[in-house]
């Protein structure tokens, strides 16, 4: 009962903290378990697997889980990073800071709502108070590990040690957990620009990394604005505020259906809640209102604006439907079958792209929605985005975990952008194409 939770990444397990009355009271408040050992709350009964992502994909793994076990440790993964690196939360939860936790040094624990915990070891600095609620991507501390430095514990060099603890109290590998629980896991959003060789850079601001299960991107003047769906909530981050990620107040969004546009300086967000398309506007305090468009799939939605009218494309009963703001959102079947939809405009023509059986089809409003195969095949999931830049139409799909781009002026050849992701949003700004990959 006195041994630390730290898995001995740089030495054997060492004494932790005894249980305080405050910890017991917090355990009751959190509902995570009745008692703690080593300064940690004991797990309760798991209700569901929490959404976890890997915030450290940009850093090399310097010691694997198996490497820890071979050295007699109970497990862990080490990431090489300089002292003071910001550490985003790998998932939502409540913070517990454990100073000088034996060989683990300064340790931050994220108590997830269902009995799982995540721990970061060898920190140089805590940033949040005990009991603070965090979302995925919130910065919870700064890395350390320099030999002999305060908070390093038994670490012999700068790095971060990360492990999870399951509801039974056993240490588990976060990377294995993520592989085993892939559905609806929030992921880091990356931005890649066509004029920078599609180099993918993480989108992160003062509030932490922008993460989500889906993303939508728009422009307002020269500002890029990114919306992310994370745990049913919609967050907004803007390039002119350093990508500070703020909750809009919208909640209850389901699946991966997320779209956005700007009309006359007003930002609009579209989500699906219980099969109904909802719209929220920046000039209405983001009140999320039911448009009356029902039966919509929560996997895909797309929106465009043309001559001040907003058009929503949703999938109802396996077919793309069109509704617009000038017709009281009356939802009409285009007759185009699809599993996912993306829309763009070319002059005064509305163009929709349908993903169906891995193939991408194009249909245009000035051709009676005649549905023609572009020649693109092998697209996976429901990832689909489109945009028009300088009169050229572009389509973005995901093939084997890579975002691909095809252009109308290149016979729709589907080329690997080199950007990793399972979903993507796209926008054009001053002739530059930008991909936001999740």
Coordinates of C-alpha atoms in Angstrom, one line a residue:
X1 CA 0.0 0.0 0.0
X2 CA 3.1 2.3 0.1
X3 CA 4.5 1.5 -3.3
X4 CA 4.2 4.1 -6.0
X5 CA 2.3 3.6 -9.2
X6 CA 5.3 4.7 -11.3
X7 CA 6.4 1.8 -13.4
X8 CA 10.1 2.1 -12.7
X9 CA 11.1 3.6 -16.1
X10 CA 14.4 4.8 -14.6
X11 CA 14.6 2.6 -11.5
X12 CA 12.5 0.3 -9.3
X13 CA 9.2 1.2 -7.9
X14 CA 9.6 3.5 -4.9
X15 CA 7.3 4.6 -2.1
X16 CA 4.5 6.8 -3.0
X17 CA 2.0 8.8 -0.9
X18 CA -0.4 7.7 1.8
X19 CA -4.1 8.3 1.5
X20 CA -5.3 11.6 2.9
X21 CA -8.8 12.4 4.0
X22 CA -9.0 14.9 1.2
X23 CA -8.2 12.2 -1.3
X24 CA -11.0 10.0 0.1
X25 CA -13.4 12.9 -0.2
X26 CA -12.3 13.6 -3.7
X27 CA -12.7 10.0 -4.6
X28 CA -16.3 10.1 -3.5
X29 CA -16.9 13.4 -5.4
X30 CA -15.3 12.0 -8.6
X31 CA -17.0 8.6 -8.4
X32 CA -13.8 7.0 -9.5
X33 CA -13.5 4.7 -6.5
X34 CA -13.7 4.6 -2.8
X35 CA -10.0 4.6 -1.8
X36 CA -6.6 5.4 -3.1
X37 CA -3.1 3.9 -2.7
X38 CA 0.2 5.6 -3.3
X39 CA -1.7 8.9 -3.6
X40 CA -3.9 7.6 -6.4
X41 CA -7.6 6.9 -6.4
X42 CA -8.5 3.2 -6.5
X43 CA -10.6 2.3 -9.5
X44 CA -14.3 1.7 -9.5
X45 CA -16.3 -0.3 -12.0
X46 CA -15.6 0.6 -15.6
X47 CA -18.6 1.9 -17.5
X48 CA -17.1 2.5 -20.9
X49 CA -13.7 3.0 -22.5
X50 CA -12.8 6.7 -22.3
X51 CA -11.6 8.5 -25.5
X52 CA -7.8 8.7 -25.5
X53 CA -5.4 10.0 -28.1
X54 CA -1.7 10.1 -28.4
X55 CA -0.5 13.8 -28.0
X56 CA 3.2 12.8 -28.5
X57 CA 3.3 11.6 -32.0
X58 CA 5.8 14.3 -32.9
X59 CA 8.4 12.9 -30.4
X60 CA 10.6 9.8 -30.7
X61 CA 9.9 6.8 -28.5
X62 CA 13.2 6.3 -26.6
X63 CA 12.0 3.3 -24.6
X64 CA 9.1 1.0 -25.4
X65 CA 6.6 -0.8 -23.2
X66 CA 8.5 -4.0 -23.8
X67 CA 11.8 -2.4 -23.0
X68 CA 10.4 -1.3 -19.6
X69 CA 9.2 -4.9 -18.9
X70 CA 12.6 -6.4 -19.8
X71 CA 14.2 -4.1 -17.2
X72 CA 11.8 -5.3 -14.5
X73 CA 9.5 -2.3 -14.7
X74 CA 5.7 -2.7 -14.7
X75 CA 5.6 -0.9 -18.0
X76 CA 5.6 2.5 -19.6
X77 CA 6.5 4.4 -22.8
X78 CA 9.2 7.0 -22.9
X79 CA 9.2 9.9 -25.3
X80 CA 12.3 12.0 -25.9
X81 CA 11.7 15.7 -25.4
X82 CA 13.4 18.7 -24.0
X83 CA 12.8 19.9 -20.5
X84 CA 9.8 22.3 -20.4
X85 CA 7.9 20.8 -23.3
X86 CA 4.1 21.4 -22.9
X87 CA 2.2 18.2 -22.1
X88 CA -1.4 18.0 -23.5
X89 CA -3.9 15.8 -21.7
X90 CA -4.5 12.6 -23.6
X91 CA -8.2 12.7 -22.7
X92 CA -10.8 14.3 -20.6
X93 CA -10.8 14.0 -16.9
X94 CA -9.8 15.5 -13.5
X95 CA -6.3 16.4 -12.5
X96 CA -4.4 15.1 -9.5
X97 CA -0.8 16.3 -9.0
X98 CA 1.6 14.1 -7.0
X99 CA 4.9 15.9 -6.2
X100 CA 8.0 13.8 -5.7
X101 CA 6.3 10.5 -6.4
X102 CA 9.3 8.3 -5.6
X103 CA 11.2 7.3 -8.8
X104 CA 8.5 8.9 -10.9
X105 CA 9.2 12.3 -9.6
X106 CA 6.5 14.9 -10.2
X107 CA 3.6 13.0 -11.5
X108 CA 0.3 14.2 -12.9
X109 CA -2.6 11.9 -13.0
X110 CA -5.7 12.4 -15.2
X111 CA -8.7 10.6 -13.6
X112 CA -11.0 9.7 -16.4
X113 CA -14.7 9.4 -15.6
X114 CA -15.0 5.6 -15.8
X115 CA -12.2 4.2 -13.7
X116 CA -9.3 4.6 -16.1
X117 CA -6.3 6.8 -15.3
X118 CA -3.4 8.3 -17.3
X119 CA -0.1 9.3 -15.7
X120 CA 2.7 11.5 -16.9
X121 CA 6.0 11.2 -14.9
X122 CA 9.2 13.2 -14.3
X123 CA 7.5 16.6 -14.8
X124 CA 9.4 19.8 -14.2
X125 CA 6.3 21.8 -13.5
X126 CA 2.6 21.4 -12.7
X127 CA 0.3 23.9 -14.3
X128 CA -3.2 23.1 -13.0
X129 CA -4.7 22.8 -9.5
X130 CA -5.8 19.5 -8.1
X131 CA -9.4 18.8 -9.1
X132 CA -9.2 20.8 -12.3
X133 CA -11.4 19.5 -15.1
X134 CA -9.6 19.1 -18.5
X135 CA -10.4 18.2 -22.0
X136 CA -8.3 16.3 -24.5
X137 CA -5.4 18.6 -25.5
X138 CA -5.4 20.8 -22.4
X139 CA -1.9 21.5 -21.2
X140 CA -1.5 19.9 -17.8
X141 CA 2.2 20.4 -17.1
X142 CA 5.7 20.6 -18.5
X143 CA 8.2 17.8 -19.1
X144 CA 11.4 17.3 -17.1
X145 CA 13.6 14.3 -16.4
X146 CA 17.0 16.0 -16.3
X147 CA 19.2 13.9 -13.9
X148 CA 19.1 15.3 -10.4
X149 CA 16.7 18.1 -11.2
X150 CA 13.7 18.8 -9.0
X151 CA 10.7 16.6 -10.0
X152 CA 12.9 14.2 -12.1
X153 CA 12.8 11.3 -9.6
X154 CA 15.1 8.6 -10.8
X155 CA 15.2 9.8 -14.4
X156 CA 18.7 10.0 -15.9
X157 CA 17.8 12.3 -18.8
X158 CA 15.1 14.5 -20.2
X159 CA 12.0 12.6 -21.4
X160 CA 8.4 11.9 -20.6
X161 CA 7.1 8.6 -19.2
X162 CA 3.5 7.8 -20.0
X163 CA 1.3 4.9 -18.9
X164 CA -2.3 4.2 -18.2
X165 CA -4.0 2.3 -15.4
X166 CA -7.1 0.3 -16.0
X167 CA -10.1 0.0 -13.6
X168 CA -8.5 -3.1 -12.0
X169 CA -5.4 -1.1 -11.1
X170 CA -3.1 -2.7 -13.7
X171 CA -0.7 -0.6 -15.8
X172 CA -1.6 -0.8 -19.5
X173 CA 0.1 0.6 -22.6
X174 CA -1.7 3.8 -23.9
X175 CA -0.8 2.9 -27.5
X176 CA -2.3 -0.6 -27.2
X177 CA -5.4 0.9 -25.6
X178 CA -5.8 3.4 -28.5
X179 CA -5.5 0.6 -31.0
X180 CA -8.1 -1.5 -29.2
X181 CA -10.5 1.4 -28.8
X182 CA -10.3 3.2 -32.1
X183 CA -13.9 4.4 -32.4
X184 CA -14.5 8.1 -31.8
X185 CA -11.1 8.7 -30.2
X186 CA -10.1 12.4 -30.4
X187 CA -6.9 13.0 -32.4
X188 CA -4.5 15.9 -32.8
X189 CA -5.4 18.1 -35.7
X190 CA -2.6 18.9 -38.2
X191 CA -2.5 21.7 -40.7
X192 CA -0.7 21.3 -44.1
X193 CA -0.4 23.9 -46.8
X194 CA 0.1 23.4 -50.5
X195 CA 2.7 26.1 -50.7
X196 CA 4.8 24.4 -48.0
X197 CA 5.0 21.0 -49.5
X198 CA 2.1 19.7 -47.5
X199 CA 4.3 19.7 -44.4
X200 CA 1.9 18.7 -41.6
X201 CA 2.2 20.9 -38.4
X202 CA 0.2 20.3 -35.2
X203 CA -2.5 23.0 -34.5
X204 CA -1.9 24.1 -30.9
X205 CA -2.5 27.2 -28.9
X206 CA -2.2 28.6 -25.4
X207 CA -5.1 26.3 -24.2
X208 CA -3.4 23.2 -25.6
X209 CA -3.6 21.1 -28.7
X210 CA -6.6 21.2 -30.9
X211 CA -8.0 17.7 -31.0
X212 CA -11.2 16.0 -32.2
X213 CA -12.9 13.3 -34.1
X214 CA -13.9 15.6 -36.9
X215 CA -13.0 19.1 -38.1
X216 CA -14.4 21.9 -40.3
X217 CA -12.5 24.9 -41.6
X218 CA -13.6 28.3 -42.9
X219 CA -12.1 31.7 -43.4
X220 CA -13.2 35.1 -42.1
X221 CA -11.2 37.7 -44.1
X222 CA -7.7 36.5 -43.9
X223 CA -8.2 34.6 -40.6
X224 CA -8.4 30.8 -40.7
X225 CA -11.0 29.3 -38.3
X226 CA -11.0 25.7 -37.3
X227 CA -14.0 23.9 -35.7
X228 CA -13.4 20.6 -34.0
X229 CA -15.8 18.0 -32.6
X230 CA -14.6 16.5 -29.3
X231 CA -16.8 14.5 -27.0
X232 CA -20.0 15.9 -28.5
X233 CA -18.8 19.5 -28.0
X234 CA -17.8 21.9 -30.7
X235 CA -14.7 24.0 -30.2
X236 CA -13.4 27.0 -32.2
X237 CA -9.8 28.0 -32.8
X238 CA -8.6 30.9 -34.9
X239 CA -5.2 31.6 -36.5
X240 CA -5.3 35.3 -35.4
X241 CA -5.5 34.3 -31.7
X242 CA -2.8 31.7 -31.8
X243 CA -5.2 28.8 -32.2
X244 CA -6.6 29.3 -28.7
X245 CA -9.2 26.6 -28.5
X246 CA -12.5 27.7 -27.0
X247 CA -15.7 25.8 -26.4
X248 CA -18.6 27.4 -28.4
X249 CA -21.2 26.1 -25.9
X250 CA -22.5 23.7 -28.5
X251 CA -22.9 20.1 -27.2
X252 CA -24.7 16.9 -28.1
X253 CA -23.2 16.7 -31.6
X254 CA -23.1 13.1 -32.7
X255 CA -21.0 11.0 -35.1
X256 CA -18.5 12.8 -37.3
X257 CA -20.9 15.1 -39.1
X258 CA -19.5 18.6 -38.9
X259 CA -19.6 21.5 -41.4
X260 CA -19.2 25.3 -41.3
X261 CA -19.4 28.3 -43.5
X262 CA -19.4 32.1 -43.4
X263 CA -22.1 34.3 -44.9
X264 CA -22.0 38.1 -44.6
X265 CA -19.5 38.0 -41.8
X266 CA -21.5 35.6 -39.7
X267 CA -20.1 32.1 -38.9
X268 CA -22.4 29.1 -39.0
X269 CA -21.8 25.6 -37.7
X270 CA -23.8 22.5 -38.7
X271 CA -24.0 19.3 -36.7
X272 CA -26.4 16.3 -36.3
X273 CA -28.2 15.7 -33.1
X274 CA -30.5 12.6 -32.8
X275 CA -30.8 12.5 -36.6
X276 CA -31.7 16.2 -37.0
X277 CA -29.4 18.8 -38.6
X278 CA -28.8 21.7 -36.2
X279 CA -27.5 25.1 -37.1
X280 CA -25.7 27.5 -34.7
X281 CA -24.6 31.1 -35.6
X282 CA -22.0 33.4 -34.1
X283 CA -24.5 36.3 -34.1
X284 CA -26.9 34.2 -32.0
X285 CA -24.6 33.2 -29.2
X286 CA -24.1 29.8 -30.9
X287 CA -27.6 28.7 -29.9
X288 CA -27.9 25.3 -31.6
X289 CA -31.3 25.2 -33.3
X290 CA -33.0 22.4 -35.1
X291 CA -33.3 23.2 -38.8
X292 CA -36.1 20.6 -39.2
X293 CA -33.9 18.5 -41.5
X294 CA -34.6 15.0 -40.2
X295 CA -33.3 11.4 -40.7
X296 CA -29.8 12.6 -41.4
X297 CA -26.8 10.3 -41.0
X298 CA -24.4 11.5 -38.3
X299 CA -21.4 10.4 -40.4
X300 CA -21.2 13.2 -43.0
X301 CA -22.6 16.6 -43.8
X302 CA -21.6 19.4 -46.1
X303 CA -22.6 23.1 -46.6
X304 CA -22.0 25.8 -49.2
X305 CA -23.2 29.4 -49.7
X306 CA -24.3 30.8 -53.0
X307 CA -25.7 34.3 -53.5
X308 CA -26.3 34.6 -49.8
X309 CA -28.3 31.3 -49.6
X310 CA -27.0 28.5 -47.4
X311 CA -27.3 25.0 -48.7
X312 CA -27.0 21.9 -46.5
X313 CA -26.2 18.5 -48.0
X314 CA -27.0 15.5 -45.8
X315 CA -27.4 11.8 -46.3
X316 CA -30.9 10.5 -45.6
X317 CA -31.8 6.8 -46.4
X318 CA -28.5 6.4 -48.3
X319 CA -29.1 9.3 -50.7
X320 CA -27.8 12.9 -50.7
X321 CA -30.5 15.4 -49.9
X322 CA -30.4 19.2 -50.4
X323 CA -32.0 21.8 -48.3
X324 CA -31.5 25.6 -48.3
X325 CA -32.2 28.5 -46.1
X326 CA -34.4 30.3 -48.7
X327 CA -36.8 27.3 -48.8
X328 CA -37.4 26.8 -45.1
X329 CA -34.9 24.0 -45.1
X330 CA -37.2 21.7 -47.1
X331 CA -35.1 18.6 -47.7
X332 CA -35.2 17.3 -51.3
X333 CA -33.6 14.1 -52.6
X334 CA -31.0 14.6 -55.3
X335 CA -31.1 10.9 -56.2
X336 CA -27.4 10.6 -55.7
X337 CA -26.5 7.5 -53.5
X338 CA -23.7 8.1 -51.0
X339 CA -22.0 7.1 -47.7
X340 CA -20.4 10.6 -47.5
X341 CA -20.9 13.9 -49.1
X342 CA -18.8 17.0 -49.9
X343 CA -19.9 20.2 -51.8
X344 CA -18.4 23.1 -53.5
X345 CA -19.3 25.8 -56.0
X346 CA -18.0 26.7 -59.4
X347 CA -19.4 30.1 -60.5
X348 CA -23.1 29.8 -60.0
X349 CA -23.1 26.0 -60.2
X350 CA -23.5 23.8 -57.1
X351 CA -21.4 20.6 -57.2
X352 CA -21.6 17.6 -54.9
X353 CA -19.2 14.7 -54.5
X354 CA -20.4 11.4 -53.3
X355 CA -18.4 8.6 -51.7
X356 CA -20.0 5.3 -52.6
X357 CA -18.3 1.9 -52.3
X358 CA -14.9 3.5 -52.2
X359 CA -15.5 5.5 -55.4
X360 CA -16.0 9.2 -55.7
X361 CA -18.8 10.5 -58.0
X362 CA -19.5 14.1 -59.1
X363 CA -22.9 15.6 -59.7
X364 CA -23.7 19.2 -60.7
X365 CA -26.9 21.3 -60.3
X366 CA -26.7 22.5 -63.9
X367 CA -26.7 19.0 -65.2
X368 CA -29.7 17.7 -63.3
X369 CA -27.5 16.1 -60.7
X370 CA -26.4 13.5 -63.3
X371 CA -24.0 11.3 -61.2
X372 CA -20.7 10.6 -62.9
X373 CA -17.7 8.6 -61.6
X374 CA -14.6 10.7 -61.4
X375 CA -12.3 7.6 -61.7
X376 CA -11.2 8.0 -58.1
X377 CA -11.4 4.7 -56.2
X378 CA -10.1 3.2 -52.9
X379 CA -11.4 5.9 -50.7
X380 CA -12.0 4.6 -47.2
X381 CA -14.3 5.5 -44.3
X382 CA -16.5 8.5 -44.6
X383 CA -13.7 11.1 -45.1
X384 CA -14.5 13.4 -48.0
X385 CA -13.8 17.1 -48.6
X386 CA -13.9 19.4 -51.6
X387 CA -13.0 23.0 -52.6
X388 CA -12.5 25.2 -55.6
X389 CA -9.4 27.3 -56.0
X390 CA -8.8 29.5 -59.1
X391 CA -11.5 27.6 -61.1
X392 CA -10.0 24.2 -60.3
X393 CA -12.0 21.7 -58.3
X394 CA -10.2 19.6 -55.7
X395 CA -11.3 16.5 -53.8
X396 CA -9.7 15.1 -50.6
X397 CA -10.1 11.5 -49.5
X398 CA -8.3 9.1 -47.2
X399 CA -6.6 6.0 -48.5
X400 CA -4.8 3.7 -46.1
X401 CA -4.5 6.4 -43.5
X402 CA -3.1 9.1 -45.9
X403 CA -5.0 12.1 -47.2
X404 CA -5.1 12.1 -51.0
X405 CA -5.8 15.0 -53.3
X406 CA -7.3 14.9 -56.8
X407 CA -7.8 17.9 -59.1
X408 CA -10.1 18.4 -62.1
X409 CA -7.2 19.8 -64.1
X410 CA -5.2 16.7 -63.6
X411 CA -7.8 14.1 -64.8
X412 CA -8.7 13.4 -61.1
X413 CA -5.4 11.6 -60.5
X414 CA -5.6 10.8 -56.8
X415 CA -2.2 11.7 -55.3
X416 CA -0.9 11.1 -51.8
X417 CA -0.3 14.4 -50.1
X418 CA 1.9 12.8 -47.5
X419 CA -0.4 14.0 -44.7
X420 CA -1.5 11.4 -42.2
X421 CA -5.1 11.3 -41.1
X422 CA -8.4 9.5 -40.9
X423 CA -10.5 12.6 -41.8
X424 CA -9.8 15.9 -43.4
X425 CA -11.2 19.3 -43.9
X426 CA -10.0 21.7 -46.6
X427 CA -10.1 25.4 -47.4
X428 CA -8.5 27.9 -49.8
X429 CA -7.0 31.2 -48.8
X430 CA -5.3 33.6 -51.2
X431 CA -4.7 30.8 -53.7
X432 CA -3.2 28.4 -51.1
X433 CA -4.9 25.1 -50.3
X434 CA -4.9 24.0 -46.7
X435 CA -5.7 20.6 -45.3
X436 CA -6.8 20.0 -41.7
X437 CA -6.2 16.4 -40.9
X438 CA -7.5 14.6 -37.9

